[in-house]
Every structure is written in C-alpha cells, then in structure tokens.
Amino acid sequence: MSAEADEATGAPGKIPLIHLYIDETGSRHLDRPGAQAKHGFDWFAIGGLLVDQEHEDGTKQRLQTFLARWPQIRSPLHFTDMRAEKKGFSWLGRVGDETRTRFWSEYKMLLAAAPVAGTACVIDRPGYAARGYGKRIGEEKWLLCRSAFDIILERAAKYAKHRGRRLRVYYERADPDTDARVEDYFRNIKAKGLAFDEKNSAKYNPMKPDEFAHLLLDITGKDKSNKMMQVADTYLYSITRGSYERKFDIYRRLLESGRLVTSQVPGAMAANLGIKTYCFELVAAARNNKSRV
C-alpha cells in the first residue's frame, strides 16, 4: 500500500483527516438568470461543512436519531423543500403549529450540536457581473462554479493544514458533465495549484502547489441519500442566505452555536480560512443606503 493510501485510512500514527462535504446553490452561469426567489437575492455558492473523520459517524447517528423521531420523513432532507413545505415535506404544511414548531426546534438543535464547521464561498452574481468577469473570453471566462470551487477548496485545505490534517472532498452529484467538471477542477488544483492571478490574490497568501499536492487526498461524488450531504445542504443554504440577511434564523443559530468555520479559527486567520463572500460590493452599498434612510 502507498504512503498516501495508508495515511488515508486514518489509522493510528498516521495523519488524521478532515472531510469536506460540498453542495451548490444558485445558477453557475452568468448568462442564465437565477431563480426568482421571494427573498430577491441572486447568488451562486458552493459550500457545506468540514468534519473531522472520527466525528462523522457520531454526526450520522445524531441525524438517524432525529429521523427516527419523525417517521413522516421518507425522502432525503432538502432544506428548500422543508422550508417551503413541498414535495417530500408537504406534510409539514398539514400538521399543527405545535408539531411544526417542535420539528424545527429539534432540527435546529441537531444542526447546532453537530461537531462540524460550516463553510462556503458565496458569490453575488450581479456583483460578479459588475466587475466585468462575465465579459472575459476564452480560458478567462470562468464559470462561477470554478471561481467558488477554487476558493472553497483552498480555504478548506488551509483549515486542514492549520489543524494538522489532510483533506478528503465529497460533493453532491449532479449530471455527468457537471460531475466531470468538478472532479477536473480538483485534479487540476492538486496537480498545479490555483489558477488565480498571482498579483491580485497575493493579499490572501495563496497556497503553493506542493502544499495542495500533499494536503489534498481525493474527491468522491455522493448522492442525496448521503446523510452528511443532507446536513451540508442546510448548512450551505443557511450560510448563503445569512450572508445577505444576518437575522436569517438558522444562520443565526449556527453562528451563535459556534458552528461556522470563521469562529473556529484564530481571528487573525479568519480572513483567509473563514467563510468567503465574493463580489459583495453592490450588497454592501445597498446596506449602507438602507442604513441612511
């Protein structure tokens, strides 16, 4: 067995692992409009959660215990369906207020108690376009997906390095073309490092290619039945929504419970390892204008 494969087992005496579970929300194509949601925000984000390998089984068991208390749940947890009380969660719209309140209280307790670190790269799509990125041609006209993936992967790798661990990545499968693209992004970073402009990214202390080669193990696609991916789905949406609305209820609960990666690293490292909001100039300007009214 190779040294890398041996380390990947997490056996005693070997370098321990952190698992990164990622999903995405919003449209990754600038030339395609995002979903017209009631909240009015237009984002693309990749993220979810980081979990120490040895804590993963316990987290899955906590979710299984929650599911056992709610036999009405017959499909994978999908936060937007739960929130909208549709599809496999339409039953939430038919129960009484007391039962519905208890469901959400127990679910928030599950999320807040999970020994994980919520992480994400949230891109404001109008802000991304306003920077002129959507006008680039050829290799420079990146999908939003690649920009967000590179950022989230580097920050997760830096977090793993800070913790003295290595990183294994799991992503939620979509379609064959998208899956192949995501895995190609990973392999390219592992082999060559980041493709961002060195001058523009210098202030973020970008990781060197040899560090990526050592820290990154592999990437595997998972479907919606994966329990950790279901938790990651809620974490991602909540962090994304909370990046626009600080009072969003589940975001506030995660923040106050110390479940966000930004609060789990030293303050001096938070800017480079924490949750990343990208191209938020228009969002910040709107907040400032609102505060003056």
PDB file of C-alpha atoms in Angstrom:
ATOM      1  CA  MET A   1       0.000   0.000   0.000  1.00  0.00           C
ATOM      2  CA  SER A   2       1.322   3.501  -0.836  1.00  0.00           C
ATOM      3  CA  ALA A   3       2.101   6.004   1.908  1.00  0.00           C
ATOM      4  CA  GLU A   4      -0.769   8.212   0.713  1.00  0.00           C
ATOM      5  CA  ALA A   5      -3.255   5.360   0.728  1.00  0.00           C
ATOM      6  CA  ASP A   6      -2.015   4.319   4.190  1.00  0.00           C
ATOM      7  CA  GLU A   7      -2.489   7.841   5.519  1.00  0.00           C
ATOM      8  CA  ALA A   8      -5.950   7.982   4.004  1.00  0.00           C
ATOM      9  CA  THR A   9      -7.138   5.181   6.294  1.00  0.00           C
ATOM     10  CA  GLY A  10      -6.844   7.424   9.330  1.00  0.00           C
ATOM     11  CA  ALA A  11      -5.046   4.616  11.172  1.00  0.00           C
ATOM     12  CA  PRO A  12      -3.246   5.407  14.481  1.00  0.00           C
ATOM     13  CA  GLY A  13       0.042   7.164  13.921  1.00  0.00           C
ATOM     14  CA  LYS A  14      -1.000   8.469  10.520  1.00  0.00           C
ATOM     15  CA  ILE A  15      -2.004  11.991   9.577  1.00  0.00           C
ATOM     16  CA  PRO A  16      -5.677  12.429  10.573  1.00  0.00           C
ATOM     17  CA  LEU A  17      -8.240  13.556   8.033  1.00  0.00           C
ATOM     18  CA  ILE A  18     -10.874  16.224   7.649  1.00  0.00           C
ATOM     19  CA  HIS A  19     -13.765  15.607   5.278  1.00  0.00           C
ATOM     20  CA  LEU A  20     -15.226  18.485   3.268  1.00  0.00           C
ATOM     21  CA  TYR A  21     -18.833  17.967   2.129  1.00  0.00           C
ATOM     22  CA  ILE A  22     -19.946  20.461  -0.508  1.00  0.00           C
ATOM     23  CA  ASP A  23     -23.131  21.253  -2.378  1.00  0.00           C
ATOM     24  CA  GLU A  24     -24.066  24.233  -4.512  1.00  0.00           C
ATOM     25  CA  THR A  25     -26.943  26.686  -4.658  1.00  0.00           C
ATOM     26  CA  GLY A  26     -27.919  29.178  -7.362  1.00  0.00           C
ATOM     27  CA  SER A  27     -27.126  29.368 -11.071  1.00  0.00           C
ATOM     28  CA  ARG A  28     -23.473  28.899 -12.043  1.00  0.00           C
ATOM     29  CA  HIS A  29     -23.958  30.524 -15.478  1.00  0.00           C
ATOM     30  CA  LEU A  30     -23.909  34.311 -15.719  1.00  0.00           C
ATOM     31  CA  ASP A  31     -25.821  34.241 -18.991  1.00  0.00           C
ATOM     32  CA  ARG A  32     -28.682  32.376 -17.351  1.00  0.00           C
ATOM     33  CA  PRO A  33     -30.945  34.095 -14.831  1.00  0.00           C
ATOM     34  CA  GLY A  34     -31.007  32.833 -11.266  1.00  0.00           C
ATOM     35  CA  ALA A  35     -34.191  31.538  -9.681  1.00  0.00           C
ATOM     36  CA  GLN A  36     -36.620  34.304  -8.762  1.00  0.00           C
ATOM     37  CA  ALA A  37     -36.954  33.637  -5.051  1.00  0.00           C
ATOM     38  CA  LYS A  38     -39.126  35.663  -2.688  1.00  0.00           C
ATOM     39  CA  HIS A  39     -36.065  36.945  -0.841  1.00  0.00           C
ATOM     40  CA  GLY A  40     -34.893  38.676  -4.034  1.00  0.00           C
ATOM     41  CA  PHE A  41     -31.199  37.764  -3.772  1.00  0.00           C
ATOM     42  CA  ASP A  42     -29.241  36.436  -6.732  1.00  0.00           C
ATOM     43  CA  TRP A  43     -26.350  34.246  -5.662  1.00  0.00           C
ATOM     44  CA  PHE A  44     -24.190  31.303  -6.521  1.00  0.00           C
ATOM     45  CA  ALA A  45     -22.454  29.462  -3.699  1.00  0.00           C
ATOM     46  CA  ILE A  46     -20.501  26.309  -3.019  1.00  0.00           C
ATOM     47  CA  GLY A  47     -20.014  25.013   0.477  1.00  0.00           C
ATOM     48  CA  GLY A  48     -21.352  22.897   3.265  1.00  0.00           C
ATOM     49  CA  LEU A  49     -19.322  21.599   6.165  1.00  0.00           C
ATOM     50  CA  LEU A  50     -15.969  20.344   7.390  1.00  0.00           C
ATOM     51  CA  VAL A  51     -15.932  17.408   9.796  1.00  0.00           C
ATOM     52  CA  ASP A  52     -13.111  15.503  11.468  1.00  0.00           C
ATOM     53  CA  GLN A  53     -13.124  11.954  10.162  1.00  0.00           C
ATOM     54  CA  GLU A  54     -13.527  10.484  13.642  1.00  0.00           C
ATOM     55  CA  HIS A  55     -16.620  12.629  14.329  1.00  0.00           C
ATOM     56  CA  GLU A  56     -18.504  11.686  11.187  1.00  0.00           C
ATOM     57  CA  ASP A  57     -20.181   8.506  12.454  1.00  0.00           C
ATOM     58  CA  GLY A  58     -21.477  10.302  15.530  1.00  0.00           C
ATOM     59  CA  THR A  59     -22.961  13.050  13.380  1.00  0.00           C
ATOM     60  CA  LYS A  60     -24.683  10.485  11.171  1.00  0.00           C
ATOM     61  CA  GLN A  61     -26.080   8.751  14.241  1.00  0.00           C
ATOM     62  CA  ARG A  62     -27.498  12.016  15.571  1.00  0.00           C
ATOM     63  CA  LEU A  63     -29.261  12.550  12.250  1.00  0.00           C
ATOM     64  CA  GLN A  64     -30.567   8.977  12.290  1.00  0.00           C
ATOM     65  CA  THR A  65     -31.979   9.539  15.779  1.00  0.00           C
ATOM     66  CA  PHE A  66     -33.718  12.700  14.565  1.00  0.00           C
ATOM     67  CA  LEU A  67     -35.176  10.868  11.570  1.00  0.00           C
ATOM     68  CA  ALA A  68     -36.446   8.071  13.823  1.00  0.00           C
ATOM     69  CA  ARG A  69     -38.438  10.638  15.806  1.00  0.00           C
ATOM     70  CA  TRP A  70     -40.042  11.867  12.592  1.00  0.00           C
ATOM     71  CA  PRO A  71     -41.286   8.832  10.621  1.00  0.00           C
ATOM     72  CA  GLN A  72     -43.127  11.198   8.270  1.00  0.00           C
ATOM     73  CA  ILE A  73     -39.749  11.905   6.621  1.00  0.00           C
ATOM     74  CA  ARG A  74     -39.471   9.476   3.726  1.00  0.00           C
ATOM     75  CA  SER A  75     -37.102  11.382   1.453  1.00  0.00           C
ATOM     76  CA  PRO A  76     -33.648  12.949   1.889  1.00  0.00           C
ATOM     77  CA  LEU A  77     -33.564  16.221   3.811  1.00  0.00           C
ATOM     78  CA  HIS A  78     -33.575  19.099   1.341  1.00  0.00           C
ATOM     79  CA  PHE A  79     -33.748  22.447   3.063  1.00  0.00           C
ATOM     80  CA  THR A  80     -35.611  24.475   0.443  1.00  0.00           C
ATOM     81  CA  ASP A  81     -38.317  21.778   0.254  1.00  0.00           C
ATOM     82  CA  MET A  82     -38.520  21.668   4.031  1.00  0.00           C
ATOM     83  CA  ARG A  83     -38.803  25.437   4.264  1.00  0.00           C
ATOM     84  CA  ALA A  84     -41.415  25.631   1.501  1.00  0.00           C
ATOM     85  CA  GLU A  85     -43.325  22.587   2.827  1.00  0.00           C
ATOM     86  CA  LYS A  86     -43.374  20.970  -0.593  1.00  0.00           C
ATOM     87  CA  LYS A  87     -42.562  17.643  -2.264  1.00  0.00           C
ATOM     88  CA  GLY A  88     -41.448  15.154   0.403  1.00  0.00           C
ATOM     89  CA  PHE A  89     -42.073  17.720   3.122  1.00  0.00           C
ATOM     90  CA  SER A  90     -45.583  18.830   2.172  1.00  0.00           C
ATOM     91  CA  TRP A  91     -46.755  17.087   5.359  1.00  0.00           C
ATOM     92  CA  LEU A  92     -45.228  19.951   7.359  1.00  0.00           C
ATOM     93  CA  GLY A  93     -47.952  22.169   5.954  1.00  0.00           C
ATOM     94  CA  ARG A  94     -50.662  19.849   7.248  1.00  0.00           C
ATOM     95  CA  VAL A  95     -49.565  19.428  10.859  1.00  0.00           C
ATOM     96  CA  GLY A  96     -50.487  21.741  13.696  1.00  0.00           C
ATOM     97  CA  ASP A  97     -48.424  24.727  14.740  1.00  0.00           C
ATOM     98  CA  GLU A  98     -47.149  22.977  17.859  1.00  0.00           C
ATOM     99  CA  THR A  99     -45.872  19.964  15.886  1.00  0.00           C
ATOM    100  CA  ARG A 100     -44.283  22.168  13.221  1.00  0.00           C
ATOM    101  CA  THR A 101     -42.557  24.280  15.872  1.00  0.00           C
ATOM    102  CA  ARG A 102     -41.241  21.149  17.574  1.00  0.00           C
ATOM    103  CA  PHE A 103     -39.907  19.801  14.270  1.00  0.00           C
ATOM    104  CA  TRP A 104     -37.923  22.937  13.533  1.00  0.00           C
ATOM    105  CA  SER A 105     -36.727  23.247  17.125  1.00  0.00           C
ATOM    106  CA  GLU A 106     -35.352  19.693  17.067  1.00  0.00           C
ATOM    107  CA  TYR A 107     -33.783  20.175  13.663  1.00  0.00           C
ATOM    108  CA  LYS A 108     -32.046  23.379  14.721  1.00  0.00           C
ATOM    109  CA  MET A 109     -30.769  21.602  17.839  1.00  0.00           C
ATOM    110  CA  LEU A 110     -29.332  18.863  15.619  1.00  0.00           C
ATOM    111  CA  LEU A 111     -27.547  21.394  13.408  1.00  0.00           C
ATOM    112  CA  ALA A 112     -26.236  23.436  16.329  1.00  0.00           C
ATOM    113  CA  ALA A 113     -24.879  20.386  18.156  1.00  0.00           C
ATOM    114  CA  ALA A 114     -23.094  18.801  15.187  1.00  0.00           C
ATOM    115  CA  PRO A 115     -19.286  18.785  15.683  1.00  0.00           C
ATOM    116  CA  VAL A 116     -18.668  20.397  12.296  1.00  0.00           C
ATOM    117  CA  ALA A 117     -17.514  23.690  10.797  1.00  0.00           C
ATOM    118  CA  GLY A 118     -19.846  25.319   8.285  1.00  0.00           C
ATOM    119  CA  THR A 119     -18.043  26.825   5.316  1.00  0.00           C
ATOM    120  CA  ALA A 120     -18.885  28.388   1.957  1.00  0.00           C
ATOM    121  CA  CYS A 121     -17.880  30.719  -0.822  1.00  0.00           C
ATOM    122  CA  VAL A 122     -20.866  32.916  -1.621  1.00  0.00           C
ATOM    123  CA  ILE A 123     -20.759  34.933  -4.851  1.00  0.00           C
ATOM    124  CA  ASP A 124     -23.185  37.752  -5.522  1.00  0.00           C
ATOM    125  CA  ARG A 125     -23.999  37.237  -9.205  1.00  0.00           C
ATOM    126  CA  PRO A 126     -24.826  40.896 -10.016  1.00  0.00           C
ATOM    127  CA  GLY A 127     -21.608  41.948  -8.288  1.00  0.00           C
ATOM    128  CA  TYR A 128     -19.615  39.347 -10.225  1.00  0.00           C
ATOM    129  CA  ALA A 129     -21.005  40.675 -13.499  1.00  0.00           C
ATOM    130  CA  ALA A 130     -20.399  44.285 -12.416  1.00  0.00           C
ATOM    131  CA  ARG A 131     -16.695  43.532 -12.060  1.00  0.00           C
ATOM    132  CA  GLY A 132     -16.676  42.606 -15.727  1.00  0.00           C
ATOM    133  CA  TYR A 133     -15.875  38.938 -15.215  1.00  0.00           C
ATOM    134  CA  GLY A 134     -18.762  37.861 -17.405  1.00  0.00           C
ATOM    135  CA  LYS A 135     -17.215  39.695 -20.379  1.00  0.00           C
ATOM    136  CA  ARG A 136     -13.977  37.719 -20.395  1.00  0.00           C
ATOM    137  CA  ILE A 137     -13.297  35.356 -23.251  1.00  0.00           C
ATOM    138  CA  GLY A 138     -11.622  32.002 -23.691  1.00  0.00           C
ATOM    139  CA  GLU A 139      -9.936  30.422 -20.668  1.00  0.00           C
ATOM    140  CA  GLU A 140     -10.511  33.577 -18.592  1.00  0.00           C
ATOM    141  CA  LYS A 141     -14.289  33.396 -18.832  1.00  0.00           C
ATOM    142  CA  TRP A 142     -14.717  31.145 -15.822  1.00  0.00           C
ATOM    143  CA  LEU A 143     -17.954  29.660 -14.719  1.00  0.00           C
ATOM    144  CA  LEU A 144     -18.986  30.924 -11.316  1.00  0.00           C
ATOM    145  CA  CYS A 145     -18.617  27.296 -10.276  1.00  0.00           C
ATOM    146  CA  ARG A 146     -14.878  27.277 -10.865  1.00  0.00           C
ATOM    147  CA  SER A 147     -14.290  30.530  -9.021  1.00  0.00           C
ATOM    148  CA  ALA A 148     -16.253  29.328  -5.990  1.00  0.00           C
ATOM    149  CA  PHE A 149     -14.756  25.836  -6.058  1.00  0.00           C
ATOM    150  CA  ASP A 150     -11.176  27.098  -6.118  1.00  0.00           C
ATOM    151  CA  ILE A 151     -11.851  29.446  -3.206  1.00  0.00           C
ATOM    152  CA  ILE A 152     -13.659  26.900  -1.026  1.00  0.00           C
ATOM    153  CA  LEU A 153     -11.082  24.201  -1.703  1.00  0.00           C
ATOM    154  CA  GLU A 154      -8.123  26.415  -0.859  1.00  0.00           C
ATOM    155  CA  ARG A 155      -9.709  27.638   2.361  1.00  0.00           C
ATOM    156  CA  ALA A 156     -10.574  24.086   3.380  1.00  0.00           C
ATOM    157  CA  ALA A 157      -7.003  22.972   2.620  1.00  0.00           C
ATOM    158  CA  LYS A 158      -5.644  25.835   4.739  1.00  0.00           C
ATOM    159  CA  TYR A 159      -8.007  24.819   7.538  1.00  0.00           C
ATOM    160  CA  ALA A 160      -6.781  21.230   7.306  1.00  0.00           C
ATOM    161  CA  LYS A 161      -3.171  22.430   7.421  1.00  0.00           C
ATOM    162  CA  HIS A 162      -3.956  24.595  10.455  1.00  0.00           C
ATOM    163  CA  ARG A 163      -5.437  21.537  12.168  1.00  0.00           C
ATOM    164  CA  GLY A 164      -2.507  19.272  11.227  1.00  0.00           C
ATOM    165  CA  ARG A 165      -4.717  17.171   8.981  1.00  0.00           C
ATOM    166  CA  ARG A 166      -5.226  16.284   5.336  1.00  0.00           C
ATOM    167  CA  LEU A 167      -8.370  16.817   3.295  1.00  0.00           C
ATOM    168  CA  ARG A 168     -10.778  14.487   1.539  1.00  0.00           C
ATOM    169  CA  VAL A 169     -13.594  16.040  -0.506  1.00  0.00           C
ATOM    170  CA  TYR A 170     -17.125  14.819  -1.148  1.00  0.00           C
ATOM    171  CA  TYR A 171     -19.513  16.643  -3.473  1.00  0.00           C
ATOM    172  CA  GLU A 172     -23.168  16.134  -4.341  1.00  0.00           C
ATOM    173  CA  ARG A 173     -23.551  14.565  -7.736  1.00  0.00           C
ATOM    174  CA  ALA A 174     -25.486  16.475 -10.393  1.00  0.00           C
ATOM    175  CA  ASP A 175     -25.198  15.359 -14.025  1.00  0.00           C
ATOM    176  CA  PRO A 176     -22.244  13.570 -15.681  1.00  0.00           C
ATOM    177  CA  ASP A 177     -20.892  16.728 -17.338  1.00  0.00           C
ATOM    178  CA  THR A 178     -21.019  18.785 -14.144  1.00  0.00           C
ATOM    179  CA  ASP A 179     -19.562  15.952 -12.071  1.00  0.00           C
ATOM    180  CA  ALA A 180     -16.665  15.568 -14.507  1.00  0.00           C
ATOM    181  CA  ARG A 181     -16.032  19.313 -14.450  1.00  0.00           C
ATOM    182  CA  VAL A 182     -15.910  19.452 -10.638  1.00  0.00           C
ATOM    183  CA  GLU A 183     -13.532  16.494 -10.440  1.00  0.00           C
ATOM    184  CA  ASP A 184     -11.357  18.083 -13.117  1.00  0.00           C
ATOM    185  CA  TYR A 185     -11.177  21.300 -11.061  1.00  0.00           C
ATOM    186  CA  PHE A 186      -9.989  19.252  -8.078  1.00  0.00           C
ATOM    187  CA  ARG A 187      -7.373  17.302 -10.022  1.00  0.00           C
ATOM    188  CA  ASN A 188      -6.064  20.479 -11.628  1.00  0.00           C
ATOM    189  CA  ILE A 189      -5.587  22.206  -8.262  1.00  0.00           C
ATOM    190  CA  LYS A 190      -3.983  19.120  -6.729  1.00  0.00           C
ATOM    191  CA  ALA A 191      -1.521  18.945  -9.651  1.00  0.00           C
ATOM    192  CA  LYS A 192      -0.898  22.625 -10.419  1.00  0.00           C
ATOM    193  CA  GLY A 193      -2.280  24.762  -7.623  1.00  0.00           C
ATOM    194  CA  LEU A 194      -4.553  27.768  -8.093  1.00  0.00           C
ATOM    195  CA  ALA A 195      -5.058  29.461 -11.426  1.00  0.00           C
ATOM    196  CA  PHE A 196      -5.981  32.874  -9.969  1.00  0.00           C
ATOM    197  CA  ASP A 197      -3.937  35.902 -10.958  1.00  0.00           C
ATOM    198  CA  GLU A 198      -0.914  35.875  -8.631  1.00  0.00           C
ATOM    199  CA  LYS A 199      -0.791  39.659  -8.211  1.00  0.00           C
ATOM    200  CA  ASN A 200      -4.475  40.016  -7.388  1.00  0.00           C
ATOM    201  CA  SER A 201      -4.514  37.064  -4.980  1.00  0.00           C
ATOM    202  CA  ALA A 202      -1.234  37.824  -3.157  1.00  0.00           C
ATOM    203  CA  LYS A 203      -3.013  39.510  -0.239  1.00  0.00           C
ATOM    204  CA  TYR A 204      -4.789  36.212   0.513  1.00  0.00           C
ATOM    205  CA  ASN A 205      -1.489  34.344   0.929  1.00  0.00           C
ATOM    206  CA  PRO A 206      -2.305  31.696  -1.707  1.00  0.00           C
ATOM    207  CA  MET A 207      -1.267  28.124  -1.033  1.00  0.00           C
ATOM    208  CA  LYS A 208       1.627  26.709  -3.033  1.00  0.00           C
ATOM    209  CA  PRO A 209       1.177  23.781  -5.469  1.00  0.00           C
ATOM    210  CA  ASP A 210       3.318  21.435  -3.373  1.00  0.00           C
ATOM    211  CA  GLU A 211       1.114  22.135  -0.343  1.00  0.00           C
ATOM    212  CA  PHE A 212      -2.016  21.267  -2.315  1.00  0.00           C
ATOM    213  CA  ALA A 213      -0.354  18.086  -3.566  1.00  0.00           C
ATOM    214  CA  HIS A 214       0.304  16.997   0.000  1.00  0.00           C
ATOM    215  CA  LEU A 215      -2.908  18.124   1.691  1.00  0.00           C
ATOM    216  CA  LEU A 216      -5.489  17.028  -0.889  1.00  0.00           C
ATOM    217  CA  LEU A 217      -6.279  13.320  -0.992  1.00  0.00           C
ATOM    218  CA  ASP A 218      -9.162  12.664  -3.353  1.00  0.00           C
ATOM    219  CA  ILE A 219     -12.686  13.657  -4.348  1.00  0.00           C
ATOM    220  CA  THR A 220     -15.811  11.486  -4.486  1.00  0.00           C
ATOM    221  CA  GLY A 221     -19.368  12.189  -5.599  1.00  0.00           C
ATOM    222  CA  LYS A 222     -22.272  11.311  -3.298  1.00  0.00           C
ATOM    223  CA  ASP A 223     -25.997  11.330  -3.950  1.00  0.00           C
ATOM    224  CA  LYS A 224     -28.750  12.954  -1.898  1.00  0.00           C
ATOM    225  CA  SER A 225     -29.183   9.868   0.293  1.00  0.00           C
ATOM    226  CA  ASN A 226     -25.828  10.532   1.981  1.00  0.00           C
ATOM    227  CA  LYS A 227     -26.556  11.770   5.495  1.00  0.00           C
ATOM    228  CA  MET A 228     -23.609  14.154   5.743  1.00  0.00           C
ATOM    229  CA  MET A 229     -24.557  15.668   2.395  1.00  0.00           C
ATOM    230  CA  GLN A 230     -28.064  16.307   3.694  1.00  0.00           C
ATOM    231  CA  VAL A 231     -26.689  18.245   6.666  1.00  0.00           C
ATOM    232  CA  ALA A 232     -24.319  20.102   4.317  1.00  0.00           C
ATOM    233  CA  ASP A 233     -27.313  21.144   2.190  1.00  0.00           C
ATOM    234  CA  THR A 234     -28.887  23.006   5.105  1.00  0.00           C
ATOM    235  CA  TYR A 235     -25.581  24.483   6.235  1.00  0.00           C
ATOM    236  CA  LEU A 236     -24.874  25.833   2.754  1.00  0.00           C
ATOM    237  CA  TYR A 237     -28.279  27.441   2.238  1.00  0.00           C
ATOM    238  CA  SER A 238     -28.254  28.960   5.714  1.00  0.00           C
ATOM    239  CA  ILE A 239     -24.757  30.414   5.332  1.00  0.00           C
ATOM    240  CA  THR A 240     -25.602  31.763   1.887  1.00  0.00           C
ATOM    241  CA  ARG A 241     -28.868  33.347   2.975  1.00  0.00           C
ATOM    242  CA  GLY A 242     -27.208  34.643   6.126  1.00  0.00           C
ATOM    243  CA  SER A 243     -24.529  36.355   4.043  1.00  0.00           C
ATOM    244  CA  TYR A 244     -27.323  38.662   2.854  1.00  0.00           C
ATOM    245  CA  GLU A 245     -29.655  38.520   5.869  1.00  0.00           C
ATOM    246  CA  ARG A 246     -27.776  38.326   9.163  1.00  0.00           C
ATOM    247  CA  LYS A 247     -31.045  37.690  11.001  1.00  0.00           C
ATOM    248  CA  PHE A 248     -31.936  34.570   8.988  1.00  0.00           C
ATOM    249  CA  ASP A 249     -32.968  32.195  11.757  1.00  0.00           C
ATOM    250  CA  ILE A 250     -30.856  29.093  11.100  1.00  0.00           C
ATOM    251  CA  TYR A 251     -27.808  31.158  10.160  1.00  0.00           C
ATOM    252  CA  ARG A 252     -28.125  32.984  13.496  1.00  0.00           C
ATOM    253  CA  ARG A 253     -28.429  29.669  15.329  1.00  0.00           C
ATOM    254  CA  LEU A 254     -25.301  28.278  13.662  1.00  0.00           C
ATOM    255  CA  LEU A 255     -23.398  31.498  14.328  1.00  0.00           C
ATOM    256  CA  GLU A 256     -24.397  31.692  17.986  1.00  0.00           C
ATOM    257  CA  SER A 257     -23.570  27.987  18.462  1.00  0.00           C
ATOM    258  CA  GLY A 258     -20.051  28.451  17.090  1.00  0.00           C
ATOM    259  CA  ARG A 259     -20.683  26.140  14.175  1.00  0.00           C
ATOM    260  CA  LEU A 260     -19.211  28.395  11.466  1.00  0.00           C
ATOM    261  CA  VAL A 261     -15.592  27.946  10.441  1.00  0.00           C
ATOM    262  CA  THR A 262     -14.943  31.675  10.767  1.00  0.00           C
ATOM    263  CA  SER A 263     -15.429  31.443  14.531  1.00  0.00           C
ATOM    264  CA  GLN A 264     -13.450  28.206  14.889  1.00  0.00           C
ATOM    265  CA  VAL A 265     -10.113  29.625  13.751  1.00  0.00           C
ATOM    266  CA  PRO A 266      -7.956  32.364  15.322  1.00  0.00           C
ATOM    267  CA  GLY A 267      -9.183  35.839  14.458  1.00  0.00           C
ATOM    268  CA  ALA A 268      -6.029  36.632  12.502  1.00  0.00           C
ATOM    269  CA  MET A 269      -6.710  33.626  10.230  1.00  0.00           C
ATOM    270  CA  ALA A 270     -10.437  34.178   9.707  1.00  0.00           C
ATOM    271  CA  ALA A 271      -9.996  36.353   6.599  1.00  0.00           C
ATOM    272  CA  ASN A 272      -8.176  33.534   4.785  1.00  0.00           C
ATOM    273  CA  LEU A 273      -9.809  30.429   6.278  1.00  0.00           C
ATOM    274  CA  GLY A 274     -13.314  31.614   7.066  1.00  0.00           C
ATOM    275  CA  ILE A 275     -16.499  31.916   5.030  1.00  0.00           C
ATOM    276  CA  LYS A 276     -15.905  33.960   1.888  1.00  0.00           C
ATOM    277  CA  THR A 277     -18.345  36.469   0.428  1.00  0.00           C
ATOM    278  CA  TYR A 278     -17.188  37.418  -3.051  1.00  0.00           C
ATOM    279  CA  CYS A 279     -18.186  40.386  -5.214  1.00  0.00           C
ATOM    280  CA  PHE A 280     -20.447  41.818  -2.486  1.00  0.00           C
ATOM    281  CA  GLU A 281     -19.793  45.468  -3.316  1.00  0.00           C
ATOM    282  CA  LEU A 282     -23.366  46.036  -4.538  1.00  0.00           C
ATOM    283  CA  VAL A 283     -24.770  44.259  -1.476  1.00  0.00           C
ATOM    284  CA  ALA A 284     -22.654  46.430   0.837  1.00  0.00           C
ATOM    285  CA  ALA A 285     -23.713  49.586  -0.995  1.00  0.00           C
ATOM    286  CA  ALA A 286     -27.393  48.614  -0.667  1.00  0.00           C
ATOM    287  CA  ARG A 287     -26.935  48.039   3.073  1.00  0.00           C
ATOM    288  CA  ASN A 288     -25.282  51.413   3.504  1.00  0.00           C
ATOM    289  CA  ASN A 289     -28.042  53.178   1.602  1.00  0.00           C
ATOM    290  CA  LYS A 290     -30.675  51.424   3.673  1.00  0.00           C
ATOM    291  CA  SER A 291     -28.980  52.421   6.915  1.00  0.00           C
ATOM    292  CA  ARG A 292     -29.111  56.087   5.875  1.00  0.00           C
ATOM    293  CA  VAL A 293     -32.846  56.048   5.301  1.00  0.00           C
TER     294      VAL A 293
END
